[in-house]
Amino acid sequence: MKRTVGDRMAALRGAVKRWLQRSALPAVVVIAGLAFLGQFYSWRFDLTDDHRYTLSPFTLRTIGRAHQPIYVTCYLGGTLPLEFARLRSGVQDLLQEYQYASRYRVEFKFQNPNGEADPRVREAFRGKLIERGVRPLTVQVQSAQGSAEETLIFPALSIGYAGRAVTLNILEPNASLSSDDIIDQSLQTLEYGITAAIDQLLAEHFPRVAILQGHGELPPMHCVGLAQALSKRFAVERRVFPQRVGDLDSFRIVICADPTQPFSEREKLTIDQYLMRGGRLMLLQSAVGVEMDSLMKGESTVALPRSTNLEDLLFRYGVRLNSVVIQDAQCALIPVNTALANQPARFTPRPWLYYPLLTPEAGSSITRGVNVVYSRFPSPIDLVGDYDSLRAVPLLRSSASSRVLETPRVVSLAEVATPPPSWQLQQGGKLVGVLLDGRLPSGFTNRPLAAIAPGEHFDFMPSSKPTRIAIFADGSIARNELVLRQGQSTPTPLGYDRYTQHTFGNAELRANVALARDGQDALLALRNRTIASRRLDLPRLAGRRTAFLLINVALPPLLLIIGGCIYAWRRKVRYARRPKSNS
């Protein structure tokens, strides 16, 4: 007997019912067991290509060292423009990963600095944030009435632990990038910034760093920005240059910022043996000297080669500083009096090719994401060593639109009015900063040490332990300016240009180089994190606007109508009464 469709459906329903009856109890037991285990264990799976929701092993080890709650406050609360809302969403996603990985020892909240109704309370709170080092941004937002108005946004975090707190600015302005690219760059370095801040709060003691004095280096007031940039991770001390070998060994890092006077052979021996014993050095030396006071008064000056007697030692290590000066079309602005004769002074910002904005190397974890670096009269560096035990890591270059000029040469502000033609500025990027990593040969092998350092007794080392030297052919990179406020000279932040009111990447670069020489490679590796940006192709959207509107607006209801018609037709065919045959 042939079974009808109804019989087959009834048999299927019966089979399903019997299977459910047999499987109900095991299913309930399994679900209850998973619910019970879920109270103690949890699982998260990151299926993204770039693993944006996966914290690095170094980050996991860092937050695992915390024995007390870590409090994070993000000041991106309230209504924000679209790009800043994307930044806030990225911050929230990452902080949730920190919270989960720390077993909720990391607690975070979002706060709106503009949310206070009382203007006086709001301004007082904003002032406190600025005093803590938060850098606000002025943006336009749409008010409730639909009009555009300017407001301040504070893209920063406050991270607290055990009664201490640090401020982290999560957005670094960069004139060479679009706003979307700046947001992407900020999200890529966000884990590095948060982990570095937590690691700083958890540190029980800081390594010692010496800023040397005694050879015409930058005065203390012009090194305040450098000291502040390093003080977050190091115990910074100013030290007169010692005369005995071994006196620098207690310092993890030694910094020599823009020396102008020559070093004696005995002092060079002290530096050499400090490096041979594994010490780390940051040398910022201008190979060309320029009298800036005369230049700023509108007079001419002469750029002269400058020697500190370190040239032979650096050459032995594989580096040569050339006594020439770089001109670059990618440069800073200086105020120039453009008023006519017998008229009141009128200062206009003009490009000054002797102040290049140096580009950090994108391939290095030290310089990745760092803003361009402000410099004055830099010189190019040649790598002359060929040592298998030594690796040279480029850090800074001029742009491709640059050239070198021989010295001595006359330098005058009148050159602003007669810039060189573009075809003369096509010598390619020049290396200005480099990091040497590995084992160095001593510069005093086979030399009469008793005559160089009479009366000293030490174990001479002809080759070094693993060490690192950062060399920059411009001492002004570490120099902060002074401004007159309330009758007193006040130092500006390192890399701050008072004419454009823009802060360049000098401070961040100095801090990263110090971390690299301190051996913090695992922390710096977080700067190499890459998060793919999947933004819409705006030109393509504009060109195919009608097609995309039809696909997104008309196609869904059309597919629904077609599906409904097909379903109705099939029901009509299946259940229509068929006429009985006469036979």
PDB file of C-alpha atoms in Angstrom, residues 61 96 100 115 127 152 166 171 187 199 232 309 349 356 366 368 409 436 443 458 464 471 498 518 578:
ATOM      1  CA  ARG A  61      52.966  38.545  32.389  1.00  0.00           C
ATOM      2  CA  GLN A  96      37.762  44.378  28.213  1.00  0.00           C
ATOM      3  CA  TYR A 100      39.223  39.334  31.377  1.00  0.00           C
ATOM      4  CA  GLY A 115      29.507  66.538  31.045  1.00  0.00           C
ATOM      5  CA  GLY A 127      42.423  72.335  34.185  1.00  0.00           C
ATOM      6  CA  LEU A 152      37.609  70.076  23.764  1.00  0.00           C
ATOM      7  CA  VAL A 166      50.117  57.893  35.413  1.00  0.00           C
ATOM      8  CA  LEU A 171      46.357  60.100  20.363  1.00  0.00           C
ATOM      9  CA  LEU A 187      44.852  51.820  18.104  1.00  0.00           C
ATOM     10  CA  ASP A 199      54.740  48.084  33.983  1.00  0.00           C
ATOM     11  CA  LYS A 232      58.877  57.759  33.727  1.00  0.00           C
ATOM     12  CA  ASN A 309      87.812  64.364  19.633  1.00  0.00           C
ATOM     13  CA  PRO A 349      56.260  81.905   9.275  1.00  0.00           C
ATOM     14  CA  PRO A 356      64.532  69.394   8.866  1.00  0.00           C
ATOM     15  CA  ILE A 366      61.774  51.852  18.394  1.00  0.00           C
ATOM     16  CA  ARG A 368      57.328  52.860  14.505  1.00  0.00           C
ATOM     17  CA  ARG A 409      79.509  78.252   4.837  1.00  0.00           C
ATOM     18  CA  LEU A 436      74.470  49.914  17.150  1.00  0.00           C
ATOM     19  CA  GLY A 443      89.238  51.830  20.520  1.00  0.00           C
ATOM     20  CA  PHE A 458      91.822  48.119  35.887  1.00  0.00           C
ATOM     21  CA  SER A 464      82.696  44.408  24.660  1.00  0.00           C
ATOM     22  CA  ILE A 471      74.142  57.971  17.898  1.00  0.00           C
ATOM     23  CA  ARG A 498      56.276  77.530  19.960  1.00  0.00           C
ATOM     24  CA  ASP A 518      67.832  49.060  28.590  1.00  0.00           C
ATOM     25  CA  ARG A 578      -6.886  16.642  -8.268  1.00  0.00           C
TER      26      ARG A 578
END
